[in-house]
Short mmCIF file of C-alpha atoms in Angstrom, two decimals:
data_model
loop_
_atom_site.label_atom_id
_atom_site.label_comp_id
_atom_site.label_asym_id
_atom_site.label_seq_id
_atom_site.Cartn_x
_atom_site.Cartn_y
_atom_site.Cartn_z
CA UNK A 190 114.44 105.70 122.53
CA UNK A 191 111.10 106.96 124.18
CA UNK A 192 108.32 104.68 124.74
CA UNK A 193 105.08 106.00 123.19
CA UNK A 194 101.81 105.21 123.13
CA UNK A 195 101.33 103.70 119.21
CA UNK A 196 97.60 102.79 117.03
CA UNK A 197 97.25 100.29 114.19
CA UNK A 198 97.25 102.45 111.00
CA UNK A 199 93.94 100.99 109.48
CA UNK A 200 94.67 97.43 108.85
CA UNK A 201 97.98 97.42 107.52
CA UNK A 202 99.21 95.27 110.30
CA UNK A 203 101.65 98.43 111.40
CA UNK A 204 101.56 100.27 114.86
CA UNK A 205 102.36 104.18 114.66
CA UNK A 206 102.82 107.09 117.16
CA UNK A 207 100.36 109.52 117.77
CA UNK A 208 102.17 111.74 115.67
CA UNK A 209 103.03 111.78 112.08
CA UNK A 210 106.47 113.61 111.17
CA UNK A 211 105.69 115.32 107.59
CA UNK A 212 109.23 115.11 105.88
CA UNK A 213 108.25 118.57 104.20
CA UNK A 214 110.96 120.35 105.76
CA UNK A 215 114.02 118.51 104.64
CA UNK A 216 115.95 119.68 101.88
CA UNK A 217 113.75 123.08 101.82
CA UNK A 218 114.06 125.26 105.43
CA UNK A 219 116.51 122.47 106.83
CA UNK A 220 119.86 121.79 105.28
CA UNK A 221 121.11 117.85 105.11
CA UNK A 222 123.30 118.48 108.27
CA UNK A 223 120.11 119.84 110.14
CA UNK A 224 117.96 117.09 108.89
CA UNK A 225 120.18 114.39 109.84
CA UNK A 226 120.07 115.97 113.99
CA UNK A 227 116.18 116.49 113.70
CA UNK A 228 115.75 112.85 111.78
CA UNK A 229 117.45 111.22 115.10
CA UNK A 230 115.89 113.29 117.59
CA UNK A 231 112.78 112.04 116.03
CA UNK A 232 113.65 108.10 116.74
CA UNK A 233 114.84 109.16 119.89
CA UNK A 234 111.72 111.07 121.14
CA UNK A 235 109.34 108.47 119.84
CA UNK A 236 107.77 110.66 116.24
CA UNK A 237 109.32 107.87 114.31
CA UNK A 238 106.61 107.92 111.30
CA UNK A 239 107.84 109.80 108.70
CA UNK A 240 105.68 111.00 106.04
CA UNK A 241 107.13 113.12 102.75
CA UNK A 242 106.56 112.41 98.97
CA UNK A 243 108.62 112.91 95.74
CA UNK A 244 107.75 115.95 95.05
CA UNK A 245 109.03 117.07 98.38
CA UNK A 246 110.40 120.18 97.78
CA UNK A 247 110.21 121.12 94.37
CA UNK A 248 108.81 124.33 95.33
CA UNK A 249 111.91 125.62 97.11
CA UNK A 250 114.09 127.73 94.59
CA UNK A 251 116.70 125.75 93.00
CA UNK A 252 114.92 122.84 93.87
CA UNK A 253 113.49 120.00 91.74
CA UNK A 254 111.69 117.41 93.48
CA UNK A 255 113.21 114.32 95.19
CA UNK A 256 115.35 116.16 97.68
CA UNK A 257 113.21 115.06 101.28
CA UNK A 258 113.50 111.86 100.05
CA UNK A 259 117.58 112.26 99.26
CA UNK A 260 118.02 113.36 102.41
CA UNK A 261 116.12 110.56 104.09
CA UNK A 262 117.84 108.47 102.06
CA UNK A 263 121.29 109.82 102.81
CA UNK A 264 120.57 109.50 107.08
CA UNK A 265 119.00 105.66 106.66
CA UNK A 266 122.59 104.59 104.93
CA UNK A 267 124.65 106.29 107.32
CA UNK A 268 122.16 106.16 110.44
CA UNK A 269 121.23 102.60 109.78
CA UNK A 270 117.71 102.66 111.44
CA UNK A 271 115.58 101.54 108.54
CA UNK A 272 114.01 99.47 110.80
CA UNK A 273 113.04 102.30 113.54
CA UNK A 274 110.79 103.89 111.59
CA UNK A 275 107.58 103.52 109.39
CA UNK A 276 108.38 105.14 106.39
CA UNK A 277 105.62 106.60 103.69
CA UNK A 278 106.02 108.56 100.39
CA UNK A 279 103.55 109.79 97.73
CA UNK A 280 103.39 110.06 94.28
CA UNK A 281 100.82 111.67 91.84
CA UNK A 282 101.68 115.24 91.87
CA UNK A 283 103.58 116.52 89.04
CA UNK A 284 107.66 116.38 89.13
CA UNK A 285 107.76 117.73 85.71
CA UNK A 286 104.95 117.53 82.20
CA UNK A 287 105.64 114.10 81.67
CA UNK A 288 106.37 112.93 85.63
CA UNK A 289 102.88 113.54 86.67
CA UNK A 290 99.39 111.21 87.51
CA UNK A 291 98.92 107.71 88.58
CA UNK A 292 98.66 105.59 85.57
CA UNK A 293 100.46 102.44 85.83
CA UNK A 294 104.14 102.95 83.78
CA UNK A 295 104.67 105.93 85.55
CA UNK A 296 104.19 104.49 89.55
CA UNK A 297 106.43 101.88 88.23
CA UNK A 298 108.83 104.55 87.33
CA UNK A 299 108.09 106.98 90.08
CA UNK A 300 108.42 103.92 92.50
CA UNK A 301 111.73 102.66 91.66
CA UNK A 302 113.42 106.54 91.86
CA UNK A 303 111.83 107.03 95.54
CA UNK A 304 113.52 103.77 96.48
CA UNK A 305 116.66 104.78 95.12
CA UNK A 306 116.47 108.08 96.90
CA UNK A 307 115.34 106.55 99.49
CA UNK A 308 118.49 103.83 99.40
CA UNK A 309 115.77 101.23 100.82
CA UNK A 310 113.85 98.24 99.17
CA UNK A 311 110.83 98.93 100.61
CA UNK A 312 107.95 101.43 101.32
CA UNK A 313 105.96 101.24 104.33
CA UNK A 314 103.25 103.57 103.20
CA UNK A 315 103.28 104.61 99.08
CA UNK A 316 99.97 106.69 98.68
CA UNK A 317 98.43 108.45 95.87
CA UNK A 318 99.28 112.06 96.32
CA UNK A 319 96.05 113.13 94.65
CA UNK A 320 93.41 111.61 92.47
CA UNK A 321 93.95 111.02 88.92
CA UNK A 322 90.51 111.29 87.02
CA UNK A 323 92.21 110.35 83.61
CA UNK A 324 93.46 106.82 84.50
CA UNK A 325 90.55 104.47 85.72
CA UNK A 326 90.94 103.20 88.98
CA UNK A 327 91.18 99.63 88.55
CA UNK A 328 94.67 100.43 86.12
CA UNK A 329 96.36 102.41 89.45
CA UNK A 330 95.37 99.92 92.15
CA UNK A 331 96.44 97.26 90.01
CA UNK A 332 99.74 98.95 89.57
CA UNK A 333 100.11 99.27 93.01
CA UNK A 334 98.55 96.10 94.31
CA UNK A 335 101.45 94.64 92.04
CA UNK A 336 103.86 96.73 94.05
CA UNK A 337 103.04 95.17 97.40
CA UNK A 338 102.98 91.60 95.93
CA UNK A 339 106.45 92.29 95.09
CA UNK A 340 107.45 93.62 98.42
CA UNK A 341 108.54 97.06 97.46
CA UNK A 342 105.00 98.59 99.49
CA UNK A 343 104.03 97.16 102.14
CA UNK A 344 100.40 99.50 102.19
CA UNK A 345 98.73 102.20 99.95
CA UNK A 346 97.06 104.78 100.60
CA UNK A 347 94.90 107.76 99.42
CA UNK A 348 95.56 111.49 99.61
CA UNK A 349 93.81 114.77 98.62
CA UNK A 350 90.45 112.41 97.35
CA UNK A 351 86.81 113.18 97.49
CA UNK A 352 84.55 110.94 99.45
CA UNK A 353 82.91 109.75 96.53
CA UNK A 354 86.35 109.02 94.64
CA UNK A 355 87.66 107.36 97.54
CA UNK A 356 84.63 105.33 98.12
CA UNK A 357 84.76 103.86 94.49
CA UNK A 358 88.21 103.34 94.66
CA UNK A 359 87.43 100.96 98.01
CA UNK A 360 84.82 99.33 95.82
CA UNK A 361 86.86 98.93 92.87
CA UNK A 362 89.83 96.83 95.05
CA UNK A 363 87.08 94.45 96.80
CA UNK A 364 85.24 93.67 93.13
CA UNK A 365 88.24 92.92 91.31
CA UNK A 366 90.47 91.47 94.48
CA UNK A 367 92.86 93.93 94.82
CA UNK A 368 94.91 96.09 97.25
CA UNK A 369 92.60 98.83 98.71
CA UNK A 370 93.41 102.24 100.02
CA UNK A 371 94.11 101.27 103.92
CA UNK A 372 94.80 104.92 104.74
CA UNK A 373 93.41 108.50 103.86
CA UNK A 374 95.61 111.72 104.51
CA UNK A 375 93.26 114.33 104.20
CA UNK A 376 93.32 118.21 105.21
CA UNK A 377 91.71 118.51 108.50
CA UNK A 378 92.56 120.86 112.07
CA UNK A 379 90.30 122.88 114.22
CA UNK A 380 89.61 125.34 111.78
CA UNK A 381 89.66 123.21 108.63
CA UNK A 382 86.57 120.85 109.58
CA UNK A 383 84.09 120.50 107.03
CA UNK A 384 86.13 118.96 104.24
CA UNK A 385 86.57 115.81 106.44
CA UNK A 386 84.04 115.72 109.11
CA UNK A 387 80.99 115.88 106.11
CA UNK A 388 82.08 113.22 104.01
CA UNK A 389 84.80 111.56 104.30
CA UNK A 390 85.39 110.52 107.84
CA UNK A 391 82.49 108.39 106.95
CA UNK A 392 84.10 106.65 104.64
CA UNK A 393 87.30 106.52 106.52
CA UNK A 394 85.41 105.29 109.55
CA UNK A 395 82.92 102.42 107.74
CA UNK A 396 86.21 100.76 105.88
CA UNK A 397 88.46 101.13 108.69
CA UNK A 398 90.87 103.37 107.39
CA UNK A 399 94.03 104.98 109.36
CA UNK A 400 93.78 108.91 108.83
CA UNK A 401 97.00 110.95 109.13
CA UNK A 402 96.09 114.23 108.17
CA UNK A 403 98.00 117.23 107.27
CA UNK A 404 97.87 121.03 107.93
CA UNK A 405 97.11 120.11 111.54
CA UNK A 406 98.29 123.67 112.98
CA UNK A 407 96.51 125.53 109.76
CA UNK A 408 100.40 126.33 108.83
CA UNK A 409 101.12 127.57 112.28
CA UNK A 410 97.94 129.42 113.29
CA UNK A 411 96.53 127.29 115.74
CA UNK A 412 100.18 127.72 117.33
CA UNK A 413 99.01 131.09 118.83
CA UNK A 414 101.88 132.57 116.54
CA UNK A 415 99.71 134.67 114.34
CA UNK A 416 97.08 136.65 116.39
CA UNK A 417 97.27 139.96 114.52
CA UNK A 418 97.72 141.84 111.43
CA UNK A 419 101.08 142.76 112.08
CA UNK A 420 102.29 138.99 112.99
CA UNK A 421 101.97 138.16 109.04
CA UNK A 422 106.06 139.33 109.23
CA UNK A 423 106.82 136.61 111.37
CA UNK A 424 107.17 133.72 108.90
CA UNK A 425 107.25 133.98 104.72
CA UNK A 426 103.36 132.22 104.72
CA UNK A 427 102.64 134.63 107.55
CA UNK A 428 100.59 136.88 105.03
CA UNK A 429 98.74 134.28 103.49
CA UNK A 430 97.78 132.77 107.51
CA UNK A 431 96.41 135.97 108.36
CA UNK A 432 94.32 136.30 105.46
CA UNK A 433 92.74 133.40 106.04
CA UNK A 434 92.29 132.57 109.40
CA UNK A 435 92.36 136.04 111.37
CA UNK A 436 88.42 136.18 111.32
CA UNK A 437 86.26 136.42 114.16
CA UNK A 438 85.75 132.72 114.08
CA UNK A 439 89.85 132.00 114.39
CA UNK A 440 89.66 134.05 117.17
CA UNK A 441 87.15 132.24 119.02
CA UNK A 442 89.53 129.00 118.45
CA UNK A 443 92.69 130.80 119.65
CA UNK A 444 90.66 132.33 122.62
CA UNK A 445 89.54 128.62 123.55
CA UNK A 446 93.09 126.91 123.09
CA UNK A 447 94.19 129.81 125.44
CA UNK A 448 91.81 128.46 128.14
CA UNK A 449 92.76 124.83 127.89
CA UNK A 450 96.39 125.29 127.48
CA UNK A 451 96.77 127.66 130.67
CA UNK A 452 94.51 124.98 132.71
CA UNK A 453 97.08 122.31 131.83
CA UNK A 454 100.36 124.39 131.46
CA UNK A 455 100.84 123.31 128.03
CA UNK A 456 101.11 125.87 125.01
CA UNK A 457 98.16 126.14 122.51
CA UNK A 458 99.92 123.90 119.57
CA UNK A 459 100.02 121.02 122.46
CA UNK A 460 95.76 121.34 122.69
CA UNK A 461 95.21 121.72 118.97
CA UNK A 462 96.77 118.17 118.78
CA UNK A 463 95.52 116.80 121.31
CA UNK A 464 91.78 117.60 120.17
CA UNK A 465 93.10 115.72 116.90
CA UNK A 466 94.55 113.03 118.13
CA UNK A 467 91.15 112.33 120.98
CA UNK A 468 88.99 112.15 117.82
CA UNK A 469 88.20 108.49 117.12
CA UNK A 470 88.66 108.16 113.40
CA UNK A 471 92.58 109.97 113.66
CA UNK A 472 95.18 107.83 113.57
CA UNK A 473 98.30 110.37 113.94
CA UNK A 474 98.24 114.03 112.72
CA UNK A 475 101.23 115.18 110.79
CA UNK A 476 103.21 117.63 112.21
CA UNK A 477 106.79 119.18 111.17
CA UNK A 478 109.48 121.07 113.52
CA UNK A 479 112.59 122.93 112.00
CA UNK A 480 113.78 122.65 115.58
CA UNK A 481 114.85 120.72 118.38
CA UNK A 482 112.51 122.61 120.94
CA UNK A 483 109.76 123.08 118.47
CA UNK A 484 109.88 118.96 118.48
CA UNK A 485 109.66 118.42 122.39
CA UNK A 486 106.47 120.54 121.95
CA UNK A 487 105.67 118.32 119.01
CA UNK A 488 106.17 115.09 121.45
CA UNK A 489 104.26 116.70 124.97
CA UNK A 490 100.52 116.93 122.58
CA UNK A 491 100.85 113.17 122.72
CA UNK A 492 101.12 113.03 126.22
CA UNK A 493 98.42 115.56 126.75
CA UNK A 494 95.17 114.25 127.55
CA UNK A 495 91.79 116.16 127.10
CA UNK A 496 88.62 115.89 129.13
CA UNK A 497 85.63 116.07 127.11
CA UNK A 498 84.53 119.22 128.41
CA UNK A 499 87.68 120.51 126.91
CA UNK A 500 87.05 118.49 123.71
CA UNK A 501 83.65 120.03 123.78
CA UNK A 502 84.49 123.50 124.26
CA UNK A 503 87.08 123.43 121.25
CA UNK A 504 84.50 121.83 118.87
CA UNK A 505 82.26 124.89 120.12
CA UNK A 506 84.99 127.03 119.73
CA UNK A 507 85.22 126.03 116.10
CA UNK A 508 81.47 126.01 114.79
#
């Protein structure tokens, strides 16, 4: 198993790689035989967080929800290395009309069919897949503070919440003493700034959160994969990338990771990460791979460090 470098994740006590593996993949563009070889090249090569949710991938066709986490499930019996990774799920987002929200009978519910997927007794991470404006926030936290008393989470945290949400669901845990949010897993890359950077890594930052955030390529553009009109072929999102970052300004980013990534003989995906992973209020981006080779270029951005020139000229880059 590869050493790696590891941070505290806010102050749940837990130490994670730089990296955050998002568990999107299994059971939609990776069979159960794939995801069992990528799930133990990920212990091996030190990305041994693993982030997916229940609703992971209900999207696919013939899916409906709970397969990532059958899969995981499936490679911690036979595998046996529950305790080699840091495991977090989600819930919140809707499974079907009635499997939906955060009130407090249906995280019960929803908790007890992720740890049966899951075939563990625990959660490392369970976080709120998005905000639920309907049930008060002192009903969910207390539902999920009960959850960690009971040892079935060990931390929450938030996803997909506005700054203001997330800062009175903080205040809500310290006035009636319960669990609080310890981590936030926003949207947030190199060309997707301003949601974070404006608001909420204040918050995140003041309370001590851990950040993981997700869409840390921009679904593969910051890769260098998409750097024309014609490259929307190359993947079935590919259309939908090249809408909306093939601008003068994503050019400017892709020009810029060029630079750095020829300077240190490392390919553009490498730098994108590593300007992540450099800024102070990250904890671990996620990150998926669908391949062996795409995860040893997964693993070197951890290993890759910027100077702040570099830093510099990618935040520059971005404006």
């Amino acid at each position: 198993m590869s050493q790696v470098e590891t941070r505290q994740l806010g102050d749940t006590g837990m130490q994670v790689p730089l990296l955050t593996f998002g568990g999107n993949v299994f059971g939609w563009t990776l069979d159960q035989e794939q995801s069992f070889s990528l799930l133990d090249a990920l212990v091996e090569k030190g990305l041994w967080f693993i982030d997916t949710a229940d609703v992971y991938s209900r999207w696919a066709p013939g899916n409906k929800g709970g397969e990532s986490e059958t899969i995981i499930g499936n490679w911690l019996k036979k595998s046996g290395k529950r305790d080699r990774i840091v495991l977090a799920t989600k819930v919140g987002m809707e499974l079907s009309p009635e499997k939906t929200g955060l009130k407090p009978q249906y995280i019960r519910q929803a908790v007890e069919d992720s740890l049966r997927r899951l075939q563990t007794d625990y959660i490392d991470l369970y976080q709120a897949h998005r905000d639920d404006e309907e049930t008060p926030l002192a009903e969910t936290l207390a539902a999920f503070d009960s959850l960690i008393r009971e040892g079935k989470v060990r931390a929450i945290g938030a996803s997909n919440y506005s700054a203001p949400r997330l800062q009175e669901a903080l205040a809500v845990s310290a006035e009636n003493g319960l669990a609080r949010y310890a981590t936030l897993q926003p949207e947030y890359n190199l060309y997707d700034r301003e949601g974070y950077e404006s608001a909420l890594e204040a918050v995140a930052t003041a309370h001590g959160l851990g950040v993981i955030n997700y869409y840390s390529l921009a679904s593969g553009f910051l890769s260098g994969k998409y750097r024309s009109a014609a490259d929307a072929n190359k993947s079935a999102r590919g259309q939908g990338v090249v809408e909306k970052y093939l601008n003068p300004r994503g050019l400017n980013i892709l020009a810029a990771l060029d630079e750095i990534s020829h300077a240190h003989s490392v390919t553009p995906t490498q730098v994108a990460l590593a300007w992540q992973i450099a800024r102070p209020s990250i904890t671990a981006p996620i990150v998926s791979a669908t391949s062996l080779a795409q995860l040893d270029d997964l693993t070197g951005a951890m290993r890759l460090r910027l100077t702040s020139q570099e830093i510099e000229t990618l935040a520059q880059a971005s404006q």
